[in-house]
Coordinates of C-alpha atoms and ligand atoms in Angstrom, one line a residue:
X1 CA 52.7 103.5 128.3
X2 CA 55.3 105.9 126.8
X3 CA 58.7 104.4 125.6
X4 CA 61.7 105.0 127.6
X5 CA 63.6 107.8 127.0
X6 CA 67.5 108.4 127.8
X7 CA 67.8 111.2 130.2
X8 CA 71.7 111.8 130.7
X9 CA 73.4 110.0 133.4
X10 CA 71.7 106.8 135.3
X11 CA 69.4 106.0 133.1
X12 CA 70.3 102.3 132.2
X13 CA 67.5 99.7 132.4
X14 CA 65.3 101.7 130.0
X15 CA 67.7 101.4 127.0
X16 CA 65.6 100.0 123.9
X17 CA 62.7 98.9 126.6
X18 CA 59.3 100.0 127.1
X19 CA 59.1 100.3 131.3
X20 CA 56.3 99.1 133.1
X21 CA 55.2 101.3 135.6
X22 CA 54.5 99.8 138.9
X23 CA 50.5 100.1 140.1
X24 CA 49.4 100.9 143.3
X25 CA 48.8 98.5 145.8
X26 CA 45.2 98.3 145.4
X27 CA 45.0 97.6 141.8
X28 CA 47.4 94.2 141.8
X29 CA 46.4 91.1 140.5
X30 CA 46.8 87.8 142.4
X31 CA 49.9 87.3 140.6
X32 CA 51.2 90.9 141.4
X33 CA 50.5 89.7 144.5
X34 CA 52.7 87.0 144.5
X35 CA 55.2 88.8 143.0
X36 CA 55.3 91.5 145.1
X37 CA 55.4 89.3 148.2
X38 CA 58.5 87.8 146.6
X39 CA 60.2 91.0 146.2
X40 CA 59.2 92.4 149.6
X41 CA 60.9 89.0 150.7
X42 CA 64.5 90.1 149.6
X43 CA 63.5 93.0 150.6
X44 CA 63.2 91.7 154.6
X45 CA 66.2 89.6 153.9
X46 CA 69.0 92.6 152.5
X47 CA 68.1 94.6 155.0
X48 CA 68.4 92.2 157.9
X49 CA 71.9 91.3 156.4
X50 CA 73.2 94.6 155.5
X51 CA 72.3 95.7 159.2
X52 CA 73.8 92.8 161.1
X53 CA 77.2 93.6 158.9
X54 CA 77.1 97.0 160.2
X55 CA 76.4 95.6 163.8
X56 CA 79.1 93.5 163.6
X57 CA 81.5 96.0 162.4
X58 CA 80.6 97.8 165.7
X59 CA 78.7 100.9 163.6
X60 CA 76.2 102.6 165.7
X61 CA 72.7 102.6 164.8
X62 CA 70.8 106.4 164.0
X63 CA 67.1 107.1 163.4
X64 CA 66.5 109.6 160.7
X65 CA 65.2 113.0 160.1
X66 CA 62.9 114.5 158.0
X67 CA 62.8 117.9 158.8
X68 CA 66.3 120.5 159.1
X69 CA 67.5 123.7 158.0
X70 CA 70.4 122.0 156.3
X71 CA 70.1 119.1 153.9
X72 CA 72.0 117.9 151.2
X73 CA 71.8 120.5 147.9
X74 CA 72.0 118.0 145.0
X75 CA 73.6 120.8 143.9
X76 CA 75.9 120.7 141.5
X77 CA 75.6 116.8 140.8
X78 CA 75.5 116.0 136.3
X79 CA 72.6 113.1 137.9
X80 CA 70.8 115.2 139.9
X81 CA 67.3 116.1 138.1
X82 CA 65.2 117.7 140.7
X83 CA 61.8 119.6 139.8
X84 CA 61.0 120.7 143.1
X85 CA 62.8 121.2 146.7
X86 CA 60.4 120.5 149.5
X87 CA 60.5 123.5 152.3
X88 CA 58.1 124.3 154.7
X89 CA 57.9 126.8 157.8
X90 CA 57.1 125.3 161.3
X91 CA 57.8 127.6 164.0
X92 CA 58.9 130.3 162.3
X93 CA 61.4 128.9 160.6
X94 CA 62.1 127.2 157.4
X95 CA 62.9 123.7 157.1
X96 CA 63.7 121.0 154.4
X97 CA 62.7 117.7 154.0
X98 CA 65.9 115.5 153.7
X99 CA 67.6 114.9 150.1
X100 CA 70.1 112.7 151.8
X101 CA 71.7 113.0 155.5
X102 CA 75.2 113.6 154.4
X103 CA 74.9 117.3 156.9
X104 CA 73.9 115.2 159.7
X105 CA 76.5 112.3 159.5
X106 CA 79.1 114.7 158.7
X107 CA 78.3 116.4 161.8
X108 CA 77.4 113.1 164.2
X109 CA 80.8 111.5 162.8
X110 CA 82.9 114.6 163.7
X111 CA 80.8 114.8 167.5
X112 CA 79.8 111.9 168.6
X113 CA 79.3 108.8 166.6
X114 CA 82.9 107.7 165.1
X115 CA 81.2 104.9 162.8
X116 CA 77.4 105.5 162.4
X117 CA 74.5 104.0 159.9
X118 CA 70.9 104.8 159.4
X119 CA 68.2 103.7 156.9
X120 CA 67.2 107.3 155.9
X121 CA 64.1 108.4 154.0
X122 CA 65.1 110.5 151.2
X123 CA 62.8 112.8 149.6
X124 CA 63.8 114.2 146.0
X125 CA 61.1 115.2 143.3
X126 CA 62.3 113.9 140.5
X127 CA 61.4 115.8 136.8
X128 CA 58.1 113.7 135.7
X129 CA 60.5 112.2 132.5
X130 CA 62.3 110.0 134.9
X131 CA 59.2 107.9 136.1
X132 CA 60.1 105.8 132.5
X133 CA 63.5 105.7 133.2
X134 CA 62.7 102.7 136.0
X135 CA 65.3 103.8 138.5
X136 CA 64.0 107.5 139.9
X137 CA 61.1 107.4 143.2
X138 CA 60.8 110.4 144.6
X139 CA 60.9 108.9 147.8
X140 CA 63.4 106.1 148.9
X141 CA 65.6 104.8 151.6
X142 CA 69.1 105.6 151.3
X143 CA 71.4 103.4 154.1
X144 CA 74.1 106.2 155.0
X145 CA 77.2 105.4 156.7
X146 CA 79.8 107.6 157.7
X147 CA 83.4 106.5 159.5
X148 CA 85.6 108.8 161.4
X149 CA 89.2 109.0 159.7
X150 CA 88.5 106.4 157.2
X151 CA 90.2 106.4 153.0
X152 CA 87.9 106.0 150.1
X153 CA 89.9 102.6 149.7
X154 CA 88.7 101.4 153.3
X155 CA 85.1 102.1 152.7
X156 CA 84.8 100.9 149.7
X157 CA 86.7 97.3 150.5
X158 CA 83.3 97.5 153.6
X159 CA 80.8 97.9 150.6
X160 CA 82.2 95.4 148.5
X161 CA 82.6 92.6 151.4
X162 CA 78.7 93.1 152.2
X163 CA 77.4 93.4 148.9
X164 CA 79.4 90.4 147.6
X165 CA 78.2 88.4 151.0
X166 CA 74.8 89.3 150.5
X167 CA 74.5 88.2 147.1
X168 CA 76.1 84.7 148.1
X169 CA 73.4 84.4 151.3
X170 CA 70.8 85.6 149.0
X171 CA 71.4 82.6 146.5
X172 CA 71.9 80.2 149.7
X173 CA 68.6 81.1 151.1
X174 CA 66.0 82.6 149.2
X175 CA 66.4 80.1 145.7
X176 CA 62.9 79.9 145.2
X177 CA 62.4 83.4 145.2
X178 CA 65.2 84.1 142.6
X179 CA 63.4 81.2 139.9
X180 CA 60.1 82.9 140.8
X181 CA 61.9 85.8 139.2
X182 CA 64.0 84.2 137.0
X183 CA 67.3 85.8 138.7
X184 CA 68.6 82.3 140.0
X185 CA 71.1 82.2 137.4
X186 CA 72.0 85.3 135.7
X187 CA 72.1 87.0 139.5
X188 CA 76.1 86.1 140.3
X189 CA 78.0 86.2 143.4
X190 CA 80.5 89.4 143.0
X191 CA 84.0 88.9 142.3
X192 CA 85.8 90.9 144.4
X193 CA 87.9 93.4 143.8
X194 CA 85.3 95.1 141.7
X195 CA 87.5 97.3 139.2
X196 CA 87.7 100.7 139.8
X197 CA 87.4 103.4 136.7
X198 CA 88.3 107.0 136.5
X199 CA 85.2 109.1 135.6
X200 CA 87.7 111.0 132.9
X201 CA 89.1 108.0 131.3
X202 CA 85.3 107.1 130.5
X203 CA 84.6 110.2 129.2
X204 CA 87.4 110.0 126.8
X205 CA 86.0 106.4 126.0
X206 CA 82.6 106.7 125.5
X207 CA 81.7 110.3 125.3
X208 CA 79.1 111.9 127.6
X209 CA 76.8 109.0 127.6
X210 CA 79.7 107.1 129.5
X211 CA 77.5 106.0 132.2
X212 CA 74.6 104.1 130.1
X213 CA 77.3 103.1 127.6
X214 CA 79.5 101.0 130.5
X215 CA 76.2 99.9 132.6
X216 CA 75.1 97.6 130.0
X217 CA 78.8 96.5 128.8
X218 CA 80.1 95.2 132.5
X219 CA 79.1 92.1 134.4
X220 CA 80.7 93.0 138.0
X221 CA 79.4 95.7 140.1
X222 CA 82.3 98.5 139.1
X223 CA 83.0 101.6 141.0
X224 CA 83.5 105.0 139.3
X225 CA 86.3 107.4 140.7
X226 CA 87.0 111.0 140.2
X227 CA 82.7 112.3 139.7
X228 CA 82.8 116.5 139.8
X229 CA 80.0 117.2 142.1
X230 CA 78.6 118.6 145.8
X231 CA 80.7 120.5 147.5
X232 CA 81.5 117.8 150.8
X233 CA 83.2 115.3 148.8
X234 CA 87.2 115.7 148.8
X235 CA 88.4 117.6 145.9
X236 CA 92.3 118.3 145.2
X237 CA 92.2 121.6 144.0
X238 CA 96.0 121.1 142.6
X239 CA 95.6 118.0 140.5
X240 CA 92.1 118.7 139.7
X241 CA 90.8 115.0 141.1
X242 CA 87.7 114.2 143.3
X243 CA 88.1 111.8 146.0
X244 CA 85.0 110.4 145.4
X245 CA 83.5 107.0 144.2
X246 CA 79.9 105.5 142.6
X247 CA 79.1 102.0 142.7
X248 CA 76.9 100.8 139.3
X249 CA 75.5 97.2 138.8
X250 CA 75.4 95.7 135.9
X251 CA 72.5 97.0 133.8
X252 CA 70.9 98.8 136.5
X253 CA 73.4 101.7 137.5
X254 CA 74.5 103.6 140.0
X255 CA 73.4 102.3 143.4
X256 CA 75.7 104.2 145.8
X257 CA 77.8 107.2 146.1
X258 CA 80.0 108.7 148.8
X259 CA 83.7 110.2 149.3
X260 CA 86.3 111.4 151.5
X261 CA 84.9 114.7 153.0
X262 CA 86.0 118.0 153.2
X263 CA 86.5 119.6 156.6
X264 CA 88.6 122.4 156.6
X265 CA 86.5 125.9 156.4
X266 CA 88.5 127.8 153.2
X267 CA 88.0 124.7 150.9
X268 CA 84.1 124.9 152.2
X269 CA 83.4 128.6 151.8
X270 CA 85.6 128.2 148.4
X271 CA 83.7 125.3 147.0
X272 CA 80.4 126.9 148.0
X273 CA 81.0 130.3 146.5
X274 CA 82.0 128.9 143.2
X275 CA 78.9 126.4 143.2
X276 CA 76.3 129.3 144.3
X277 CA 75.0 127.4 147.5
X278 CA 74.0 129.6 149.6
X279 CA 76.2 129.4 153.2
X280 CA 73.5 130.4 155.2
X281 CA 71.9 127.1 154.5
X282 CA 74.6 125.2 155.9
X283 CA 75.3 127.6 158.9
X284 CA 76.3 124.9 161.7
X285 CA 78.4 123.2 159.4
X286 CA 80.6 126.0 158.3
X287 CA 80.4 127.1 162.0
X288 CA 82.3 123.7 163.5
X289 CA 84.4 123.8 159.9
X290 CA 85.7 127.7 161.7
X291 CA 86.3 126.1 164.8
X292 CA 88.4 123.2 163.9
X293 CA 85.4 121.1 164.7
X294 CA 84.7 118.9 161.6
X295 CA 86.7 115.8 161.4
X296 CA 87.5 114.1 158.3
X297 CA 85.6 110.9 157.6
X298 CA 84.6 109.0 154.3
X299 CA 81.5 107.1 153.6
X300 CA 78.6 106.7 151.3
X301 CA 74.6 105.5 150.7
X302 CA 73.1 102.7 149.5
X303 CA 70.3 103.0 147.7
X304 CA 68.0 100.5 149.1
X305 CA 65.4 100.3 146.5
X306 CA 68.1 100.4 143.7
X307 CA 70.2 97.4 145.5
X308 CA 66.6 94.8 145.6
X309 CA 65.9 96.0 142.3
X310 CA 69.1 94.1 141.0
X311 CA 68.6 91.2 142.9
X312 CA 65.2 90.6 141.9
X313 CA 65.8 91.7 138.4
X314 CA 62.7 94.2 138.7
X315 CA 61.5 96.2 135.7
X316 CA 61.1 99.3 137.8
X317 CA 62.3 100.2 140.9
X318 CA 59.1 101.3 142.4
X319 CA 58.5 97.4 142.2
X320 CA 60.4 97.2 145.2
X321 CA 58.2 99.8 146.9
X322 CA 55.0 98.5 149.2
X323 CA 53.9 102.3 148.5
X324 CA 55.1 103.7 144.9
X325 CA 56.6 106.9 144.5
X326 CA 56.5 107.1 140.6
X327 CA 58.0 110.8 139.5
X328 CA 54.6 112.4 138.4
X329 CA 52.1 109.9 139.8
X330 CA 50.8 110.3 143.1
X331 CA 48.7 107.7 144.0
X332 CA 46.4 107.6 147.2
X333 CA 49.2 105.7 149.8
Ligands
LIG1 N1 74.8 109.5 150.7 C1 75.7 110.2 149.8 C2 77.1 110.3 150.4 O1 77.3 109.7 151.5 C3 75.2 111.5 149.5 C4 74.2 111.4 148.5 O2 73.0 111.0 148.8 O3 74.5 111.7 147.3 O4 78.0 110.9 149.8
MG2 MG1 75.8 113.1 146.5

């Protein structure tokens, strides 16, 4: 086992710690077993919760996709650390395997689906250095929401009211799991509000391990404003801001991000230029952008994985994987 290393932004829960990295399934002990069951038991349990809330807040239900022309670029993002981008050609034409569905909710929000969700597999081949980090897999489920017409302020009061009421039904129902883990007392509800920091005020703060440096200092989930990075979340080109928003945990980091969107075609075609993404990648996009056909809308992603991991206090995040998808290790399942 290699010690942890710091690899710039996210990269929390391997501070000072040598990471265990998660087996494959056939290779657990009895007590892996056990343990694993236990984890796969939040597991069942957060996502049952997190998708009645969206029920109830009369979101609609998508199924994903794997293949597209357009997917998200990861591109530029200061966490993104990606070795490889999966493309193939089927029929003739080249396709992507998703990095995250923000294309397609942009585009379902603005047609059809005012308020949409989906449990979305994300593929993104992490550089092989993360797999110590405990928090990359270069595959995991993302839950992406997206709401016609909403503010940053709107969706993120939504996150916090679920993640703060999931906690609280997770200590109500599932005690013995949390001593199994030893998570029944340092896991805490959420106080809500969770306090909201501008990315540049860190900086200033901390310096540019800002992210690492706060992850182990707070003990409220925090969110994290004003993050320079793709080119669909809301940027004010006058005051230089980004209408945008991370949610870390306490010692485990950044678990969501999302924004108010951009829609209007100049700020697009602008943004992509000066980030070198290539517009004919995003063709359909840019296309209802030119004909008035994109509609704002704010939302975000949760990472699944990321989310359990906290609750069950695991070491690596591919703990919380039946399958896992270690950057650098590709086991048989
Ligand atoms: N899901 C994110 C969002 O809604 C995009 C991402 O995966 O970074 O902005
Ligand atoms: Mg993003």
């Amino acid at each position: 086992m290699k010690r942890a290393q710091a690899f710039g932004r996210s990269l929390a829960i391997a501070q000072d710690k040598l990471v265990e990295i998660p087996k494959p399934i056939e290779l657990l002990s009895e007590s892996e077993i056990q343990r694993k069951q236990i984890i796969s038991k939040i597991m069942t349990f957060t996502l049952e919760y997190l998708t009645y809330e969206f029920l109830k807040n009369e979101f609609e239900w998508l199924l994903p996709v794997i293949f597209s022309k357009s997917t998200d670029p990861l591109w530029p993002d200061p966490g993104a650390s990606i070795e490889k981008r999966v493309e193939v050609e089927i029929y003739g034409k080249t396709v992507r395997a998703t990095q995250s569905m923000i294309v397609h909710k942009m585009v379902a929000c603005s047609l059809v689906q005012p308020k949409l969700f989906v449990f979305s597999p994300n593929v993104r081949i992490e550089k092989i250095e993360r797999a110590n980090s405990g928090l990359h897999v270069y595959e995991f489920t993302q839950l992406d929401f997206e709401i016609r017409n909403a503010s940053s302020r709107e969706v993120r009061n939504l996150v916090e009211k679920m993640i703060s009421g999931l906690i609280k039904s997770v200590k109500n129902n599932l005690s013995f799991e949390l001593s199994f883990l030893g998570r029944n007392h340092s896991l805490a509800i959420p106080e809500t509000p969770f306090r909201v920091y501008d990315r540049e005020e860190l900086e200033n703060k901390y310096g540019r391990n800002w992210e690492t440096q706060i992850t182990f200092e707070i003990t409220n989930p925090i969110w994290i404003t004003n993050v320079p990075r793709e080119f669909y979340d809301f940027e004010d080109f006058e005051k230089g801001t980004w209408d945008n928003y991370d949610l870390l945990l306490p010692k485990y980091g950044e678990v969501l991000s999302g924004a108010r969107r951009e829609w209007e075609y100049p700020k697009l075609v602008r943004k992509m230029e000066r980030d070198n993404i290539k517009q004919e990648n995003f063709t359909l996009l840019l296309n209802l952008a030119k004909q008035g056909k994109l509609k704002p809308s704010a939302g975000a992603g949760i990472g699944i994985e990321r989310l359990v991991s906290w609750i069950a206090g695991a070491r690596h995040v591919g703990e919380t994987q039946m399958f896992p998808k270690i950057p650098g290790l590709v086991y048989d399942l």
